[in-house]
mmCIF file of C-alpha atoms in Angstrom:
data_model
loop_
_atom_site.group_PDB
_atom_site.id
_atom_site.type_symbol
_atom_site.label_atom_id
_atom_site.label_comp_id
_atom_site.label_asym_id
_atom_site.label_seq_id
_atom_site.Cartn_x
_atom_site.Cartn_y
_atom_site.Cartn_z
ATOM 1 C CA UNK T 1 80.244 112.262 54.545
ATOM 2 C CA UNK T 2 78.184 113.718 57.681
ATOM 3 C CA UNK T 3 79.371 114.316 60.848
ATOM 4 C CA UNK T 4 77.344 111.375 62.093
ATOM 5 C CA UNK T 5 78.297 109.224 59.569
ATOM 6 C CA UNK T 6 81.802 109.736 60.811
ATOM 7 C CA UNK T 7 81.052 109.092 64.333
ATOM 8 C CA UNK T 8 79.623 106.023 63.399
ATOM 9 C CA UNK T 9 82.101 104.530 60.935
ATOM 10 C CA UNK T 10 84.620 105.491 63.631
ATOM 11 C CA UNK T 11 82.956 103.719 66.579
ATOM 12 C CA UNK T 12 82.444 100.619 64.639
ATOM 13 C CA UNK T 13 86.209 100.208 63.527
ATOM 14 C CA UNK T 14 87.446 101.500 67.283
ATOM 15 C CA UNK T 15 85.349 99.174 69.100
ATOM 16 C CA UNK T 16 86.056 96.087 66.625
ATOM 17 C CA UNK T 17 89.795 96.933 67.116
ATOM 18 C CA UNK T 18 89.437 96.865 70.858
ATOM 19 C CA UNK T 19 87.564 93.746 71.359
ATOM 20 C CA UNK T 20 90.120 91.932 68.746
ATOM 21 C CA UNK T 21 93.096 93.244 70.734
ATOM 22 C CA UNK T 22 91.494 92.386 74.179
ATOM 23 C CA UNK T 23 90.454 88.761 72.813
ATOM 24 C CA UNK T 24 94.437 88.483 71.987
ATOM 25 C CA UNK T 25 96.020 89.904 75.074
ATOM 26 C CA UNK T 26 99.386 89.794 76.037
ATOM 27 C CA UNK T 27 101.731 91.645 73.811
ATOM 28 C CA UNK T 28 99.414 92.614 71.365
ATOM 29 C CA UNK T 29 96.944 94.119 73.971
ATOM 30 C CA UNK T 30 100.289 96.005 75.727
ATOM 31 C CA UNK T 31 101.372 97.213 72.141
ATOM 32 C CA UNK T 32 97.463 98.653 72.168
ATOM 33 C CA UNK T 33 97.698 100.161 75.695
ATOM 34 C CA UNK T 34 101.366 101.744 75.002
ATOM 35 C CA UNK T 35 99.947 103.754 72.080
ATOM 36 C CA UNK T 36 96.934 104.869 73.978
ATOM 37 C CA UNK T 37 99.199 106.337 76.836
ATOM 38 C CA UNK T 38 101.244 108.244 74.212
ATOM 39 C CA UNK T 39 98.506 109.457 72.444
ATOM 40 C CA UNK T 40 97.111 110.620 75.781
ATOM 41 C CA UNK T 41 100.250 112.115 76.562
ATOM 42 C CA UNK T 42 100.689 113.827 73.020
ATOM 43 C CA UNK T 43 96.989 115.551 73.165
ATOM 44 C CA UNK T 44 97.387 116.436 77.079
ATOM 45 C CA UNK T 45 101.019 118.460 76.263
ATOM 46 C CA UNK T 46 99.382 119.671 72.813
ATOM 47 C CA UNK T 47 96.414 121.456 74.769
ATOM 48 C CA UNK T 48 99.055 122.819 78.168
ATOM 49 C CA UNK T 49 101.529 124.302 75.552
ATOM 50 C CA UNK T 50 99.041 125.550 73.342
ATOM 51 C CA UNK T 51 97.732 127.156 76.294
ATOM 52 C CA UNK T 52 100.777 128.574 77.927
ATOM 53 C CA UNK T 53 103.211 128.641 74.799
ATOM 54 C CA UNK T 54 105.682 126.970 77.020
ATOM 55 C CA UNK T 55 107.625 123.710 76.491
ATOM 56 C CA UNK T 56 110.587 121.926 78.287
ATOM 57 C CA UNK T 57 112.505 120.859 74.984
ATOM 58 C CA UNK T 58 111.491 117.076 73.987
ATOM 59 C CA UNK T 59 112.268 115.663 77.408
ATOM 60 C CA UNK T 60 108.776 115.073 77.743
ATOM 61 C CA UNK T 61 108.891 112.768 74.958
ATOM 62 C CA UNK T 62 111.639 110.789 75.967
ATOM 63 C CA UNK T 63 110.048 110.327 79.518
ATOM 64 C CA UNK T 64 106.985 108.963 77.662
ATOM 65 C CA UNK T 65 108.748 106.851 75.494
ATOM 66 C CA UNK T 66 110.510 105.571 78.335
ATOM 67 C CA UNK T 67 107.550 104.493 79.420
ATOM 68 C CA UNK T 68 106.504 103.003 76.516
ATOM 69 C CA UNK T 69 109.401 100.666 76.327
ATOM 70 C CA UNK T 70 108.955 99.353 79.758
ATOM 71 C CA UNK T 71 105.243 98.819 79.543
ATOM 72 C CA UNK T 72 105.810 96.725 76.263
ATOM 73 C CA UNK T 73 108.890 94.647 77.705
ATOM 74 C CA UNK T 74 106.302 94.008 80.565
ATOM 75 C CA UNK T 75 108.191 94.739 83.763
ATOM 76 C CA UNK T 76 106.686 93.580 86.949
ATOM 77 C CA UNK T 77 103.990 96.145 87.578
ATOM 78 C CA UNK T 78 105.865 97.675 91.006
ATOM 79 C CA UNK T 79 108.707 97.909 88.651
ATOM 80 C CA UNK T 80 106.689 99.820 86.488
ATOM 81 C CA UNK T 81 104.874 102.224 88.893
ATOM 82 C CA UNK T 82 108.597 102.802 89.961
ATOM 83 C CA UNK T 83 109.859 104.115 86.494
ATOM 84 C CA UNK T 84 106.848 106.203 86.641
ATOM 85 C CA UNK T 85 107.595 107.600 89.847
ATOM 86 C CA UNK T 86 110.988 108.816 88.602
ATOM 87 C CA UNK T 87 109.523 109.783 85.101
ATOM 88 C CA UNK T 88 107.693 111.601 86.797
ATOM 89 C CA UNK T 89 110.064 113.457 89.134
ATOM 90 C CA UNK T 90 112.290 113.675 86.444
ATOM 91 C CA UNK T 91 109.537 115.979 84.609
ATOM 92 C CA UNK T 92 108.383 117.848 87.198
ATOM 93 C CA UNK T 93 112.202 119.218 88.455
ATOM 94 C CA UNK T 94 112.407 119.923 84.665
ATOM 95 C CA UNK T 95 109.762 122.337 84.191
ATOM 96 C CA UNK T 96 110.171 123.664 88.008
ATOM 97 C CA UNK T 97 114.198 124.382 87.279
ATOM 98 C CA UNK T 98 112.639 125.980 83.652
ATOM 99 C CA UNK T 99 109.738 128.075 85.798
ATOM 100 C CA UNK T 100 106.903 126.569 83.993
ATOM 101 C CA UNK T 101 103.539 124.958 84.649
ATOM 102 C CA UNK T 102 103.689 121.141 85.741
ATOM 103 C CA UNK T 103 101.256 120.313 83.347
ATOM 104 C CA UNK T 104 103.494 118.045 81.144
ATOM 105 C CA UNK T 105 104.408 115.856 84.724
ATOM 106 C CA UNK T 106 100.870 115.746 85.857
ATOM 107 C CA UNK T 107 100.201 114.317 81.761
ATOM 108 C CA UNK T 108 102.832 111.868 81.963
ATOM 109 C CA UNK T 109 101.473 110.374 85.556
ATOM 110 C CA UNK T 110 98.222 110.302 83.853
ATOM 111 C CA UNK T 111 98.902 108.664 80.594
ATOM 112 C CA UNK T 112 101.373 106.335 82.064
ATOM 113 C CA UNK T 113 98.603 105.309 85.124
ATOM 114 C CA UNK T 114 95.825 104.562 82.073
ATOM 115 C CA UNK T 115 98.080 102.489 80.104
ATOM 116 C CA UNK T 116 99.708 100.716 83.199
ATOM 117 C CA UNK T 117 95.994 100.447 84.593
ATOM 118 C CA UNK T 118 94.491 98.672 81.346
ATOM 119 C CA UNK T 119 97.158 96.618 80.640
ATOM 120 C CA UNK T 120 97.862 94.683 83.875
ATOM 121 C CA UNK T 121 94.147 94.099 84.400
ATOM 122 C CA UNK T 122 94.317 92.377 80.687
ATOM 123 C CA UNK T 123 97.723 90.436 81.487
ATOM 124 C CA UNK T 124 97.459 87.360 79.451
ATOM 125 C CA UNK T 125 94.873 85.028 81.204
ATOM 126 C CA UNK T 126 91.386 84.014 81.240
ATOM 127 C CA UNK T 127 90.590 86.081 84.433
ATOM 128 C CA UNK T 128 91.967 89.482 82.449
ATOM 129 C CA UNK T 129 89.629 88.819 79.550
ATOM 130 C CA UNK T 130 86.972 88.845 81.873
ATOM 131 C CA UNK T 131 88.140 91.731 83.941
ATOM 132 C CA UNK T 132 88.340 94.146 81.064
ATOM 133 C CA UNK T 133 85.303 92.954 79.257
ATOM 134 C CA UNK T 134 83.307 93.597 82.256
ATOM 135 C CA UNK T 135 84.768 97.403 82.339
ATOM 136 C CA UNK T 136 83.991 98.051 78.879
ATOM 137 C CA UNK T 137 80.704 96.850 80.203
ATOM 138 C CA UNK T 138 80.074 99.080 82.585
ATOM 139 C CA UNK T 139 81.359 102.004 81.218
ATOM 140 C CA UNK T 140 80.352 102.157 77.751
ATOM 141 C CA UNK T 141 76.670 101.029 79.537
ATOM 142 C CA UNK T 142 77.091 103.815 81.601
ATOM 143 C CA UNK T 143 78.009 106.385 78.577
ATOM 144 C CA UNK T 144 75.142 104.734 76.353
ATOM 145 C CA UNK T 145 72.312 105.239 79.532
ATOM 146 C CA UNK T 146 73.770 108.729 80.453
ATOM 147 C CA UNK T 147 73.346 109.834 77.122
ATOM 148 C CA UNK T 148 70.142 108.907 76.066
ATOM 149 C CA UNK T 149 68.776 109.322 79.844
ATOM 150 C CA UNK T 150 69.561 112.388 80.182
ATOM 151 C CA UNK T 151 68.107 113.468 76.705
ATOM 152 C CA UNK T 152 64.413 112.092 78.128
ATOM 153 C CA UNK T 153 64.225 113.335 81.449
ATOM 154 C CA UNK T 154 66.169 116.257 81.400
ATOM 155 C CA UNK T 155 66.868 118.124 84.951
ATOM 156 C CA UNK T 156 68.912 119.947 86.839
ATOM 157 C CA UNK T 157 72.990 120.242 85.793
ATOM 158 C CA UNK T 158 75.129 117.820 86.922
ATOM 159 C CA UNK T 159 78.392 120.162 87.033
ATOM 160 C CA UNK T 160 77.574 123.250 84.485
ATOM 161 C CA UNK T 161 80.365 125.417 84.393
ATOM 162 C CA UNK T 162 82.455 122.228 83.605
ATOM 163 C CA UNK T 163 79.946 120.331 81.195
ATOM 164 C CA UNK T 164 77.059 121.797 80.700
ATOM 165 C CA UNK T 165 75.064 119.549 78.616
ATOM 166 C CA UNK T 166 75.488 116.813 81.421
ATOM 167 C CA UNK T 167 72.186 116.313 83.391
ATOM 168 C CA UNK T 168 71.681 114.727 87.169
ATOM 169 C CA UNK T 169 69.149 112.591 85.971
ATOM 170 C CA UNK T 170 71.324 111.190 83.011
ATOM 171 C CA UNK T 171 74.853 110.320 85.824
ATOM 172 C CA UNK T 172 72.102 108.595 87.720
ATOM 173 C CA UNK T 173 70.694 106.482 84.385
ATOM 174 C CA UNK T 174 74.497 105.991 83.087
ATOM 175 C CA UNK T 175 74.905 104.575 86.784
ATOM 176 C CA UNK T 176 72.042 102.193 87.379
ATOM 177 C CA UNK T 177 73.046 101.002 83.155
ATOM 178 C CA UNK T 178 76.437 100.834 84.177
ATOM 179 C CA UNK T 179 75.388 97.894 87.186
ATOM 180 C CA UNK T 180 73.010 96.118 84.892
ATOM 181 C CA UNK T 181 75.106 95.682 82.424
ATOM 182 C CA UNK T 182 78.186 94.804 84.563
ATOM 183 C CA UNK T 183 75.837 92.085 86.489
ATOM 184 C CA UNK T 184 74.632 90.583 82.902
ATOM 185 C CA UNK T 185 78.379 90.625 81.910
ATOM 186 C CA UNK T 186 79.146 88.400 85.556
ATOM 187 C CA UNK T 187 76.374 86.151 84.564
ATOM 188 C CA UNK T 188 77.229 85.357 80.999
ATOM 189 C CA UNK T 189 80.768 84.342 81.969
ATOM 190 C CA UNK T 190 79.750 82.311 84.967
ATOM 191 C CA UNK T 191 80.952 85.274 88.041
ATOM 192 C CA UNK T 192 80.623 84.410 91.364
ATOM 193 C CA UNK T 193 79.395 86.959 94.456
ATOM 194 C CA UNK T 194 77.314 89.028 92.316
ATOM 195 C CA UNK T 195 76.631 91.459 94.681
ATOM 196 C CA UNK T 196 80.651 92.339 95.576
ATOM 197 C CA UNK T 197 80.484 92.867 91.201
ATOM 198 C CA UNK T 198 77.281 94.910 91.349
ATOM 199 C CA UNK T 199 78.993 97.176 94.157
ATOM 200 C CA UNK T 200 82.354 97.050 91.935
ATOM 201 C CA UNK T 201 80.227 97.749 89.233
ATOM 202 C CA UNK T 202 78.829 100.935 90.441
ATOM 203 C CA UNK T 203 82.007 102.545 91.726
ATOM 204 C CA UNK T 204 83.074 102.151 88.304
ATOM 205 C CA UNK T 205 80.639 103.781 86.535
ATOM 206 C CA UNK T 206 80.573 106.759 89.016
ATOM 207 C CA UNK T 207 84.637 106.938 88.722
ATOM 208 C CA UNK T 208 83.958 107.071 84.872
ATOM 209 C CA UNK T 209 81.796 110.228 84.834
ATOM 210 C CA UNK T 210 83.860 111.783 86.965
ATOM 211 C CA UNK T 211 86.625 110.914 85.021
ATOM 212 C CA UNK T 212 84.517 112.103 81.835
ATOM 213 C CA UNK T 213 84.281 115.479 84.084
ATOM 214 C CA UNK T 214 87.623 115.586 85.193
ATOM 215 C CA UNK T 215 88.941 115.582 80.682
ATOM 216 C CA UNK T 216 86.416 118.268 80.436
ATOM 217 C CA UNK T 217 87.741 120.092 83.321
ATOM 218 C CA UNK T 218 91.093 119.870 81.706
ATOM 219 C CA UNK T 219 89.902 121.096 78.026
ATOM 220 C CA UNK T 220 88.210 124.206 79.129
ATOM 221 C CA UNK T 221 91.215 125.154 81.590
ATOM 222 C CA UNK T 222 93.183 125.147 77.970
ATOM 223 C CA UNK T 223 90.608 126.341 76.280
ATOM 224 C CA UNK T 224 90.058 123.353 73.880
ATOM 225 C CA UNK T 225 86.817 121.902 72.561
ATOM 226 C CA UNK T 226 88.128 118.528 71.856
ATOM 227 C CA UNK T 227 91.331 117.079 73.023
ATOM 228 C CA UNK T 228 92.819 117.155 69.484
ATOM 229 C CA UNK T 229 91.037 115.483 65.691
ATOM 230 C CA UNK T 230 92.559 112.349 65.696
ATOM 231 C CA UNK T 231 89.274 110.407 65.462
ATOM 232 C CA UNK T 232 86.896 111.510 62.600
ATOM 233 C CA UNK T 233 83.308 112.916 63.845
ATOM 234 C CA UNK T 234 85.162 112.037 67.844
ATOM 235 C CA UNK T 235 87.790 114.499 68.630
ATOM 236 C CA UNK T 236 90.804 112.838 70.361
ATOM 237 C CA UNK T 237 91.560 109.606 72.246
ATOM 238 C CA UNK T 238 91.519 111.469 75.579
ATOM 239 C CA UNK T 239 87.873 112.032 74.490
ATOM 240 C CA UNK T 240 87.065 108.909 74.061
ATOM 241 C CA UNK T 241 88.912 107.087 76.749
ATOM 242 C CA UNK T 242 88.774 109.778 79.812
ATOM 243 C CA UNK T 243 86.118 107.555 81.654
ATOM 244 C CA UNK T 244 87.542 104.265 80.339
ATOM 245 C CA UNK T 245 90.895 104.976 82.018
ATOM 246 C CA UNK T 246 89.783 106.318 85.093
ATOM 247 C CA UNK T 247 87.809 103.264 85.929
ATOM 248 C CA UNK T 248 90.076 101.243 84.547
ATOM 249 C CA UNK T 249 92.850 102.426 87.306
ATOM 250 C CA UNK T 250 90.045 102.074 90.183
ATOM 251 C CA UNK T 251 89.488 98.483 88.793
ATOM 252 C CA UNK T 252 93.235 98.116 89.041
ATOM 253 C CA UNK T 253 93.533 99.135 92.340
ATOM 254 C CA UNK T 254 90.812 96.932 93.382
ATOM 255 C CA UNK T 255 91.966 94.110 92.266
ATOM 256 C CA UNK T 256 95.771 95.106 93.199
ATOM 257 C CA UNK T 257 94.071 95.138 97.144
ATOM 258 C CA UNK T 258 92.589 91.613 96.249
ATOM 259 C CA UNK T 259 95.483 89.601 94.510
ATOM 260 C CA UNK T 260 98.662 91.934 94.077
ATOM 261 C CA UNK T 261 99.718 94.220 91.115
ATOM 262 C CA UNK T 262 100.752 91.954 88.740
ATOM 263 C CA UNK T 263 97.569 89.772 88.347
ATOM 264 C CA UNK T 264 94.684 91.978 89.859
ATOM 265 C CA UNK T 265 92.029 90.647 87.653
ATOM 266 C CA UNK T 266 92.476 86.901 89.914
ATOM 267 C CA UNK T 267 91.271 88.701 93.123
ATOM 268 C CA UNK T 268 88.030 89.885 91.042
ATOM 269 C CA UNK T 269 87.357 87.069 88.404
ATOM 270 C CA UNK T 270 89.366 83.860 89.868
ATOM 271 C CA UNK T 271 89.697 81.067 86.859
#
């Protein structure tokens, strides 16, 4: 089977996953966002220690899986961000009493934040179904039009000594796909104030790419290609999702500012 082949047999199953688990919420949807923040966590530690050959025992794990628990027993989101907070000190005095890199605490703030982020904009109502589908909108939009925008018109480097095949002309494309598609997502499902989305919209899609920068930053500082081979023809989840989950959290915070932590998709998408 060909690379491509891969890619798309992959894509096909990951995205029909997604949308089945997003269509279901709730539970099934926080089951779906634990294992992406632990599979964030396990490629982010794989590529520090491979780097550094350091490790702080499997405290690391147990922080994560701490995690885990909490975000599928669905504590009240401050809750939540409160656990991480200690996590998260807990990690960093561990490696700092050990006199190695904080790499593993900066990984668990940042796969605990995605799967936090994505989960409590799902929740388990109307409003969350919306709120995610309309970030997978945007972003994936934004990928799609990057990619093939980029490819036409060509032009000057976005950010080449971090990823070198990404073009200026392409972030602008993947931007102005990432509104359209956001505003045809509002009007399907009956939005209101269209132009608050469109400007939503757009912040996303620029938070993505530089979120899509930001996991290429981190590869190349380890020295890694791809995150890890979990996906065939793909690489790792941290390759797939590193613009989801940073737009996701912006999204979050958004709506967090609009209607409160626990429900943030009701100050964006009210039923």
């Amino acid at each position: 089977m060909s690379n491509l082949q891969q890619r798309v047999i992959s894509a096909i199953v990951m995205a029909a996953v997604t949308l089945v688990l997003t269509w279901l919420g709730g539970l099934p949807f926080r089951l779906f966002c634990a294992a992406i923040a632990a599979l964030i966590f396990y490629e982010w530690t794989r590529m520090s220690r491979s780097a550094s050959g350091a490790r702080s025992g499997f405290l690391p794990e147990a922080l994560i899986a701490v995690f885990v628990v909490a975000l599928i027993a669905g504590l009240p989101a401050l809750w939540l961000l409160l656990v991480i907070a200690v996590l998260a000190a807990i990690a960093a005095t561990a490696t700092s009493i050990q006199g190695t890199a904080q790499w593993e605490a900066s990984g668990l703030v940042y796969a605990a934040l995605s799967g936090l982020s994505l989960a409590y904009l799902r929740g388990d109502n109307h409003s969350g179904l919306i709120a995610i589908l309309f970030l997978f909108a945007v972003v994936w939009a934004t990928d799609i039009a990057a990619y093939f925008v980029g490819r036409a018109v060509g032009g000057p480097k976005l950010a080449p000594s971090i990823s070198p095949g990404k073009t200026q002309s392409g972030a602008l494309g993947g931007a102005v796909g990432g509104v359209v598609a956001g505003l045809l997502l509002a009007i399907v499902t009956g939005a209101g104030n269209l132009v608050m989305l469109g400007v939503v919209a757009l912040a996303l899609s620029v938070v993505s790419q530089i979120g899509d920068l930001f996991e290429s930053w981190v590869k190349r500082r380890h020295g890694c290609k791809d995150s890890s081979n979990l996906i065939p023809g793909h690489g790792g989840i941290m390759d797939r999702v590193d613009g989801l989950v940073a737009a996701a959290f912006t999204l979050y915070v958004i709506g967090w500012i609009a209607a409160g932590a626990d429900h943030p998709a009701m100050g964006l998408f009210p039923n």
